[in-house]
Every structure is written in structure tokens, then in C-alpha cells.
Amino acid sequence: MKKLFQDLGYEYCGYWQRLSEQMGSTGKELWMKYTAEVKGLSSQEGPLVYIWMVNDQIIYVGETSQTIKKRMGGHEGGFRGGSKSGIERQKSMLALNESRIDVHVAFKPLFSNYIQQSNNAISRLMLPTTNNMIVARKREEALIIGLMNPILNKR
């Protein structure tokens, strides 16, 4: 699976690390921390689609116009109690009992290739906003979620 997404243009940029028992606590403390391993990549502005992978399995798909570093910071805020879904997502990540969850990102969503070719049939099917990168990244996120059914995207 990892090879497939690398071939599609996704690049490894960092990982979620499970914090030790002494660093986290129940309640509003952070148990999973993002580390930007490829600094330049984590600081590039979107639009982007990102995936979290464990053992070659996609467990989460998201999209943003921010940098990956800022977006992962937003997830950390949710983990600390900033959102109900963030709290639940962190619990699910911890339940996987993994010490590391890799993050891969694509800065050129698959649909953007089609959107830029405004005269082809695929672009006409995607009207009325064929030149809109927001639509491109949201469609790619929805496509991957639909195909892969990541456990952390379930609502």
C-alpha cells in the first residue's frame, strides 16, 4: 500500500509518536505527538491531502490548505480536548498499540491533474468548479476514504 501511494506522489513527511506513560495522562493531556521528520516538506503550504499509515494500512485521510505542521498541530489540539472527534481519534490511535504512525502527504492531489485539463471529459463531469483546488483535494480525500475505509475516518 505504501508503495502504491508513493507512486501516486505521496511523500513521507513525519510521524505520530506515542508518548510514554509519564508524559500523558487521562483527561486533556496529549498522548500522541507529531514529529516533522522532513522539515521542508512539513512546512510547505497546501493544498494537500495527507494519510496516516500503520503497518502498510491507511488509518486516516485528511485534507487542508495549511502546512502539514500546522494541520497536525490542529489535530494535537483536538487530542487535548479541543474536539470530541479529536479525543476519540486519539483513543483509537492508542488502541492500535503502536508506538509510531507514519504520515504521508501529497501536495498535488490526483484530481488536480484532471482539473487543469479543462477540455477533457473528466473535467466536464466535475463541473461547475473544475479549476478549484479545494474541490480537488476534497474529492481525493473522499475517494481514498471510500476505497480504503480508514478506521479513524468513521463517524
JSON list of C-alpha atoms in Angstrom, two decimals:
[
{"chain": "A", "resi": 1, "resn": "MET", "atom": "CA", "xyz": [0.00, 0.00, 0.00]},
{"chain": "A", "resi": 2, "resn": "LYS", "atom": "CA", "xyz": [2.80, 2.41, 0.90]},
{"chain": "A", "resi": 3, "resn": "LYS", "atom": "CA", "xyz": [4.46, 1.81, -2.49]},
{"chain": "A", "resi": 4, "resn": "LEU", "atom": "CA", "xyz": [1.18, 2.50, -4.31]},
{"chain": "A", "resi": 5, "resn": "PHE", "atom": "CA", "xyz": [0.75, 5.85, -2.61]},
{"chain": "A", "resi": 6, "resn": "GLN", "atom": "CA", "xyz": [4.40, 6.76, -3.17]},
{"chain": "A", "resi": 7, "resn": "ASP", "atom": "CA", "xyz": [3.85, 6.03, -6.87]},
{"chain": "A", "resi": 8, "resn": "LEU", "atom": "CA", "xyz": [0.81, 8.35, -6.74]},
{"chain": "A", "resi": 9, "resn": "GLY", "atom": "CA", "xyz": [3.01, 11.18, -5.44]},
{"chain": "A", "resi": 10, "resn": "TYR", "atom": "CA", "xyz": [2.60, 10.91, -1.68]},
{"chain": "A", "resi": 11, "resn": "GLU", "atom": "CA", "xyz": [5.77, 11.64, 0.27]},
{"chain": "A", "resi": 12, "resn": "TYR", "atom": "CA", "xyz": [6.72, 10.67, 3.80]},
{"chain": "A", "resi": 13, "resn": "CYS", "atom": "CA", "xyz": [6.98, 13.78, 6.00]},
{"chain": "A", "resi": 14, "resn": "GLY", "atom": "CA", "xyz": [6.81, 12.70, 9.65]},
{"chain": "A", "resi": 15, "resn": "TYR", "atom": "CA", "xyz": [5.12, 10.54, 12.22]},
{"chain": "A", "resi": 16, "resn": "TRP", "atom": "CA", "xyz": [2.88, 10.39, 15.26]},
{"chain": "A", "resi": 17, "resn": "GLN", "atom": "CA", "xyz": [4.70, 9.05, 18.28]},
{"chain": "A", "resi": 18, "resn": "ARG", "atom": "CA", "xyz": [3.07, 7.52, 21.31]},
{"chain": "A", "resi": 19, "resn": "LEU", "atom": "CA", "xyz": [4.26, 9.34, 24.42]},
{"chain": "A", "resi": 20, "resn": "SER", "atom": "CA", "xyz": [5.40, 7.46, 27.49]},
{"chain": "A", "resi": 21, "resn": "GLU", "atom": "CA", "xyz": [3.00, 6.85, 30.36]},
{"chain": "A", "resi": 22, "resn": "GLN", "atom": "CA", "xyz": [4.75, 9.55, 32.39]},
{"chain": "A", "resi": 23, "resn": "MET", "atom": "CA", "xyz": [4.18, 12.22, 29.73]},
{"chain": "A", "resi": 24, "resn": "GLY", "atom": "CA", "xyz": [0.48, 11.67, 29.11]},
{"chain": "A", "resi": 25, "resn": "SER", "atom": "CA", "xyz": [-2.45, 11.38, 31.45]},
{"chain": "A", "resi": 26, "resn": "THR", "atom": "CA", "xyz": [-6.15, 10.85, 31.25]},
{"chain": "A", "resi": 27, "resn": "GLY", "atom": "CA", "xyz": [-8.25, 13.91, 30.65]},
{"chain": "A", "resi": 28, "resn": "LYS", "atom": "CA", "xyz": [-6.88, 16.66, 28.47]},
{"chain": "A", "resi": 29, "resn": "GLU", "atom": "CA", "xyz": [-3.23, 15.65, 28.17]},
{"chain": "A", "resi": 30, "resn": "LEU", "atom": "CA", "xyz": [-1.59, 14.76, 24.88]},
{"chain": "A", "resi": 31, "resn": "TRP", "atom": "CA", "xyz": [-0.73, 11.07, 24.35]},
{"chain": "A", "resi": 32, "resn": "MET", "atom": "CA", "xyz": [0.27, 11.25, 20.65]},
{"chain": "A", "resi": 33, "resn": "LYS", "atom": "CA", "xyz": [2.78, 13.85, 19.39]},
{"chain": "A", "resi": 34, "resn": "TYR", "atom": "CA", "xyz": [3.57, 14.70, 15.77]},
{"chain": "A", "resi": 35, "resn": "THR", "atom": "CA", "xyz": [7.23, 14.91, 14.74]},
{"chain": "A", "resi": 36, "resn": "ALA", "atom": "CA", "xyz": [8.10, 16.57, 11.43]},
{"chain": "A", "resi": 37, "resn": "GLU", "atom": "CA", "xyz": [10.93, 14.41, 10.17]},
{"chain": "A", "resi": 38, "resn": "VAL", "atom": "CA", "xyz": [11.21, 16.00, 6.72]},
{"chain": "A", "resi": 39, "resn": "LYS", "atom": "CA", "xyz": [11.22, 19.64, 7.84]},
{"chain": "A", "resi": 40, "resn": "GLY", "atom": "CA", "xyz": [10.89, 21.35, 4.43]},
{"chain": "A", "resi": 41, "resn": "LEU", "atom": "CA", "xyz": [8.04, 19.11, 3.40]},
{"chain": "A", "resi": 42, "resn": "SER", "atom": "CA", "xyz": [6.14, 19.67, 6.65]},
{"chain": "A", "resi": 43, "resn": "SER", "atom": "CA", "xyz": [6.42, 23.44, 6.17]},
{"chain": "A", "resi": 44, "resn": "GLN", "atom": "CA", "xyz": [5.13, 23.72, 2.59]},
{"chain": "A", "resi": 45, "resn": "GLU", "atom": "CA", "xyz": [1.72, 25.33, 2.12]},
{"chain": "A", "resi": 46, "resn": "GLY", "atom": "CA", "xyz": [-1.15, 23.25, 0.76]},
{"chain": "A", "resi": 47, "resn": "PRO", "atom": "CA", "xyz": [-3.48, 22.45, -0.86]},
{"chain": "A", "resi": 48, "resn": "LEU", "atom": "CA", "xyz": [-2.68, 18.94, 0.25]},
{"chain": "A", "resi": 49, "resn": "VAL", "atom": "CA", "xyz": [-4.12, 15.56, 1.08]},
{"chain": "A", "resi": 50, "resn": "TYR", "atom": "CA", "xyz": [-2.46, 13.52, 3.82]},
{"chain": "A", "resi": 51, "resn": "ILE", "atom": "CA", "xyz": [-2.69, 9.96, 5.05]},
{"chain": "A", "resi": 52, "resn": "TRP", "atom": "CA", "xyz": [-1.69, 8.24, 8.29]},
{"chain": "A", "resi": 53, "resn": "MET", "atom": "CA", "xyz": [-0.37, 4.70, 7.90]},
{"chain": "A", "resi": 54, "resn": "VAL", "atom": "CA", "xyz": [0.37, 1.81, 10.27]},
{"chain": "A", "resi": 55, "resn": "ASN", "atom": "CA", "xyz": [1.79, -1.48, 9.04]},
{"chain": "A", "resi": 56, "resn": "ASP", "atom": "CA", "xyz": [1.02, -0.57, 5.42]},
{"chain": "A", "resi": 57, "resn": "GLN", "atom": "CA", "xyz": [-2.62, 0.20, 6.29]},
{"chain": "A", "resi": 58, "resn": "ILE", "atom": "CA", "xyz": [-4.20, 3.62, 5.86]},
{"chain": "A", "resi": 59, "resn": "ILE", "atom": "CA", "xyz": [-5.93, 4.53, 9.12]},
{"chain": "A", "resi": 60, "resn": "TYR", "atom": "CA", "xyz": [-6.81, 8.19, 8.42]},
{"chain": "A", "resi": 61, "resn": "VAL", "atom": "CA", "xyz": [-7.16, 10.55, 5.45]},
{"chain": "A", "resi": 62, "resn": "GLY", "atom": "CA", "xyz": [-7.42, 14.33, 5.68]},
{"chain": "A", "resi": 63, "resn": "GLU", "atom": "CA", "xyz": [-7.06, 17.46, 3.56]},
{"chain": "A", "resi": 64, "resn": "THR", "atom": "CA", "xyz": [-6.05, 21.05, 4.24]},
{"chain": "A", "resi": 65, "resn": "SER", "atom": "CA", "xyz": [-4.76, 24.28, 2.76]},
{"chain": "A", "resi": 66, "resn": "GLN", "atom": "CA", "xyz": [-2.38, 24.76, 5.72]},
{"chain": "A", "resi": 67, "resn": "THR", "atom": "CA", "xyz": [1.10, 23.32, 6.13]},
{"chain": "A", "resi": 68, "resn": "ILE", "atom": "CA", "xyz": [1.21, 19.76, 7.40]},
{"chain": "A", "resi": 69, "resn": "LYS", "atom": "CA", "xyz": [2.93, 21.01, 10.57]},
{"chain": "A", "resi": 70, "resn": "LYS", "atom": "CA", "xyz": [0.05, 23.42, 11.32]},
{"chain": "A", "resi": 71, "resn": "ARG", "atom": "CA", "xyz": [-2.58, 20.81, 10.48]},
{"chain": "A", "resi": 72, "resn": "MET", "atom": "CA", "xyz": [-1.01, 18.19, 12.73]},
{"chain": "A", "resi": 73, "resn": "GLY", "atom": "CA", "xyz": [-0.87, 20.86, 15.46]},
{"chain": "A", "resi": 74, "resn": "GLY", "atom": "CA", "xyz": [-4.62, 21.25, 14.99]},
{"chain": "A", "resi": 75, "resn": "HIS", "atom": "CA", "xyz": [-5.04, 17.51, 15.49]},
{"chain": "A", "resi": 76, "resn": "GLU", "atom": "CA", "xyz": [-2.97, 17.72, 18.68]},
{"chain": "A", "resi": 77, "resn": "GLY", "atom": "CA", "xyz": [-5.30, 20.44, 19.95]},
{"chain": "A", "resi": 78, "resn": "GLY", "atom": "CA", "xyz": [-8.25, 18.14, 19.28]},
{"chain": "A", "resi": 79, "resn": "PHE", "atom": "CA", "xyz": [-6.49, 15.30, 21.11]},
{"chain": "A", "resi": 80, "resn": "ARG", "atom": "CA", "xyz": [-6.10, 17.55, 24.16]},
{"chain": "A", "resi": 81, "resn": "GLY", "atom": "CA", "xyz": [-9.83, 18.08, 24.31]},
{"chain": "A", "resi": 82, "resn": "GLY", "atom": "CA", "xyz": [-10.39, 20.68, 21.61]},
{"chain": "A", "resi": 83, "resn": "SER", "atom": "CA", "xyz": [-12.92, 18.46, 19.87]},
{"chain": "A", "resi": 84, "resn": "LYS", "atom": "CA", "xyz": [-14.93, 15.36, 20.63]},
{"chain": "A", "resi": 85, "resn": "SER", "atom": "CA", "xyz": [-13.73, 13.69, 17.42]},
{"chain": "A", "resi": 86, "resn": "GLY", "atom": "CA", "xyz": [-10.11, 14.54, 18.32]},
{"chain": "A", "resi": 87, "resn": "ILE", "atom": "CA", "xyz": [-10.43, 12.88, 21.71]},
{"chain": "A", "resi": 88, "resn": "GLU", "atom": "CA", "xyz": [-12.00, 9.79, 20.12]},
{"chain": "A", "resi": 89, "resn": "ARG", "atom": "CA", "xyz": [-9.40, 9.71, 17.34]},
{"chain": "A", "resi": 90, "resn": "GLN", "atom": "CA", "xyz": [-6.53, 9.77, 19.87]},
{"chain": "A", "resi": 91, "resn": "LYS", "atom": "CA", "xyz": [-8.19, 6.95, 21.87]},
{"chain": "A", "resi": 92, "resn": "SER", "atom": "CA", "xyz": [-8.45, 4.89, 18.68]},
{"chain": "A", "resi": 93, "resn": "MET", "atom": "CA", "xyz": [-4.80, 5.60, 17.85]},
{"chain": "A", "resi": 94, "resn": "LEU", "atom": "CA", "xyz": [-3.75, 4.46, 21.32]},
{"chain": "A", "resi": 95, "resn": "ALA", "atom": "CA", "xyz": [-5.89, 1.31, 21.00]},
{"chain": "A", "resi": 96, "resn": "LEU", "atom": "CA", "xyz": [-3.79, 0.30, 17.98]},
{"chain": "A", "resi": 97, "resn": "ASN", "atom": "CA", "xyz": [-0.96, -0.16, 20.50]},
{"chain": "A", "resi": 98, "resn": "GLU", "atom": "CA", "xyz": [1.62, 1.18, 18.04]},
{"chain": "A", "resi": 99, "resn": "SER", "atom": "CA", "xyz": [4.50, 3.42, 19.07]},
{"chain": "A", "resi": 100, "resn": "ARG", "atom": "CA", "xyz": [4.61, 5.15, 15.69]},
{"chain": "A", "resi": 101, "resn": "ILE", "atom": "CA", "xyz": [2.14, 6.11, 12.95]},
{"chain": "A", "resi": 102, "resn": "ASP", "atom": "CA", "xyz": [3.67, 7.41, 9.71]},
{"chain": "A", "resi": 103, "resn": "VAL", "atom": "CA", "xyz": [2.30, 10.48, 7.94]},
{"chain": "A", "resi": 104, "resn": "HIS", "atom": "CA", "xyz": [2.49, 10.85, 4.15]},
{"chain": "A", "resi": 105, "resn": "VAL", "atom": "CA", "xyz": [1.38, 13.90, 2.20]},
{"chain": "A", "resi": 106, "resn": "ALA", "atom": "CA", "xyz": [0.57, 14.80, -1.41]},
{"chain": "A", "resi": 107, "resn": "PHE", "atom": "CA", "xyz": [0.79, 18.44, -2.44]},
{"chain": "A", "resi": 108, "resn": "LYS", "atom": "CA", "xyz": [-0.67, 17.80, -5.86]},
{"chain": "A", "resi": 109, "resn": "PRO", "atom": "CA", "xyz": [-3.89, 15.88, -5.36]},
{"chain": "A", "resi": 110, "resn": "LEU", "atom": "CA", "xyz": [-4.70, 13.33, -8.05]},
{"chain": "A", "resi": 111, "resn": "PHE", "atom": "CA", "xyz": [-7.77, 15.22, -9.18]},
{"chain": "A", "resi": 112, "resn": "SER", "atom": "CA", "xyz": [-5.74, 18.38, -9.82]},
{"chain": "A", "resi": 113, "resn": "ASN", "atom": "CA", "xyz": [-4.23, 16.72, -12.91]},
{"chain": "A", "resi": 114, "resn": "TYR", "atom": "CA", "xyz": [-7.71, 16.36, -14.36]},
{"chain": "A", "resi": 115, "resn": "ILE", "atom": "CA", "xyz": [-8.91, 19.74, -13.22]},
{"chain": "A", "resi": 116, "resn": "GLN", "atom": "CA", "xyz": [-6.09, 21.51, -15.05]},
{"chain": "A", "resi": 117, "resn": "GLN", "atom": "CA", "xyz": [-7.20, 19.94, -18.34]},
{"chain": "A", "resi": 118, "resn": "SER", "atom": "CA", "xyz": [-10.44, 21.85, -18.69]},
{"chain": "A", "resi": 119, "resn": "ASN", "atom": "CA", "xyz": [-11.30, 20.48, -22.14]},
{"chain": "A", "resi": 120, "resn": "ASN", "atom": "CA", "xyz": [-11.34, 16.77, -21.33]},
{"chain": "A", "resi": 121, "resn": "ALA", "atom": "CA", "xyz": [-14.37, 14.67, -20.46]},
{"chain": "A", "resi": 122, "resn": "ILE", "atom": "CA", "xyz": [-13.40, 14.14, -16.82]},
{"chain": "A", "resi": 123, "resn": "SER", "atom": "CA", "xyz": [-13.22, 17.89, -16.23]},
{"chain": "A", "resi": 124, "resn": "ARG", "atom": "CA", "xyz": [-16.64, 18.37, -17.79]},
{"chain": "A", "resi": 125, "resn": "LEU", "atom": "CA", "xyz": [-18.03, 15.74, -15.41]},
{"chain": "A", "resi": 126, "resn": "MET", "atom": "CA", "xyz": [-16.58, 17.68, -12.49]},
{"chain": "A", "resi": 127, "resn": "LEU", "atom": "CA", "xyz": [-18.29, 20.97, -13.36]},
{"chain": "A", "resi": 128, "resn": "PRO", "atom": "CA", "xyz": [-19.14, 23.59, -12.13]},
{"chain": "A", "resi": 129, "resn": "THR", "atom": "CA", "xyz": [-15.85, 24.11, -10.27]},
{"chain": "A", "resi": 130, "resn": "THR", "atom": "CA", "xyz": [-13.30, 22.26, -12.39]},
{"chain": "A", "resi": 131, "resn": "ASN", "atom": "CA", "xyz": [-10.47, 24.74, -11.68]},
{"chain": "A", "resi": 132, "resn": "ASN", "atom": "CA", "xyz": [-10.89, 24.75, -7.93]},
{"chain": "A", "resi": 133, "resn": "MET", "atom": "CA", "xyz": [-8.12, 23.01, -5.94]},
{"chain": "A", "resi": 134, "resn": "ILE", "atom": "CA", "xyz": [-10.33, 22.94, -2.85]},
{"chain": "A", "resi": 135, "resn": "VAL", "atom": "CA", "xyz": [-12.71, 20.70, -4.75]},
{"chain": "A", "resi": 136, "resn": "ALA", "atom": "CA", "xyz": [-9.77, 18.60, -5.97]},
{"chain": "A", "resi": 137, "resn": "ARG", "atom": "CA", "xyz": [-8.38, 17.84, -2.54]},
{"chain": "A", "resi": 138, "resn": "LYS", "atom": "CA", "xyz": [-11.83, 17.21, -1.03]},
{"chain": "A", "resi": 139, "resn": "ARG", "atom": "CA", "xyz": [-12.66, 14.78, -3.85]},
{"chain": "A", "resi": 140, "resn": "GLU", "atom": "CA", "xyz": [-9.37, 12.96, -3.42]},
{"chain": "A", "resi": 141, "resn": "GLU", "atom": "CA", "xyz": [-9.91, 12.71, 0.34]},
{"chain": "A", "resi": 142, "resn": "ALA", "atom": "CA", "xyz": [-13.43, 11.31, -0.24]},
{"chain": "A", "resi": 143, "resn": "LEU", "atom": "CA", "xyz": [-12.16, 8.89, -2.88]},
{"chain": "A", "resi": 144, "resn": "ILE", "atom": "CA", "xyz": [-9.45, 7.44, -0.63]},
{"chain": "A", "resi": 145, "resn": "ILE", "atom": "CA", "xyz": [-11.84, 7.21, 2.33]},
{"chain": "A", "resi": 146, "resn": "GLY", "atom": "CA", "xyz": [-14.40, 5.44, 0.13]},
{"chain": "A", "resi": 147, "resn": "LEU", "atom": "CA", "xyz": [-11.85, 2.98, -1.24]},
{"chain": "A", "resi": 148, "resn": "MET", "atom": "CA", "xyz": [-9.78, 2.32, 1.90]},
{"chain": "A", "resi": 149, "resn": "ASN", "atom": "CA", "xyz": [-12.35, 2.78, 4.69]},
{"chain": "A", "resi": 150, "resn": "PRO", "atom": "CA", "xyz": [-9.78, 4.09, 7.24]},
{"chain": "A", "resi": 151, "resn": "ILE", "atom": "CA", "xyz": [-10.69, 3.27, 10.83]},
{"chain": "A", "resi": 152, "resn": "LEU", "atom": "CA", "xyz": [-10.17, 6.84, 12.09]},
{"chain": "A", "resi": 153, "resn": "ASN", "atom": "CA", "xyz": [-12.45, 8.43, 9.45]},
{"chain": "A", "resi": 154, "resn": "LYS", "atom": "CA", "xyz": [-15.51, 6.52, 10.59]},
{"chain": "A", "resi": 155, "resn": "ARG", "atom": "CA", "xyz": [-18.17, 8.76, 12.07]}
]
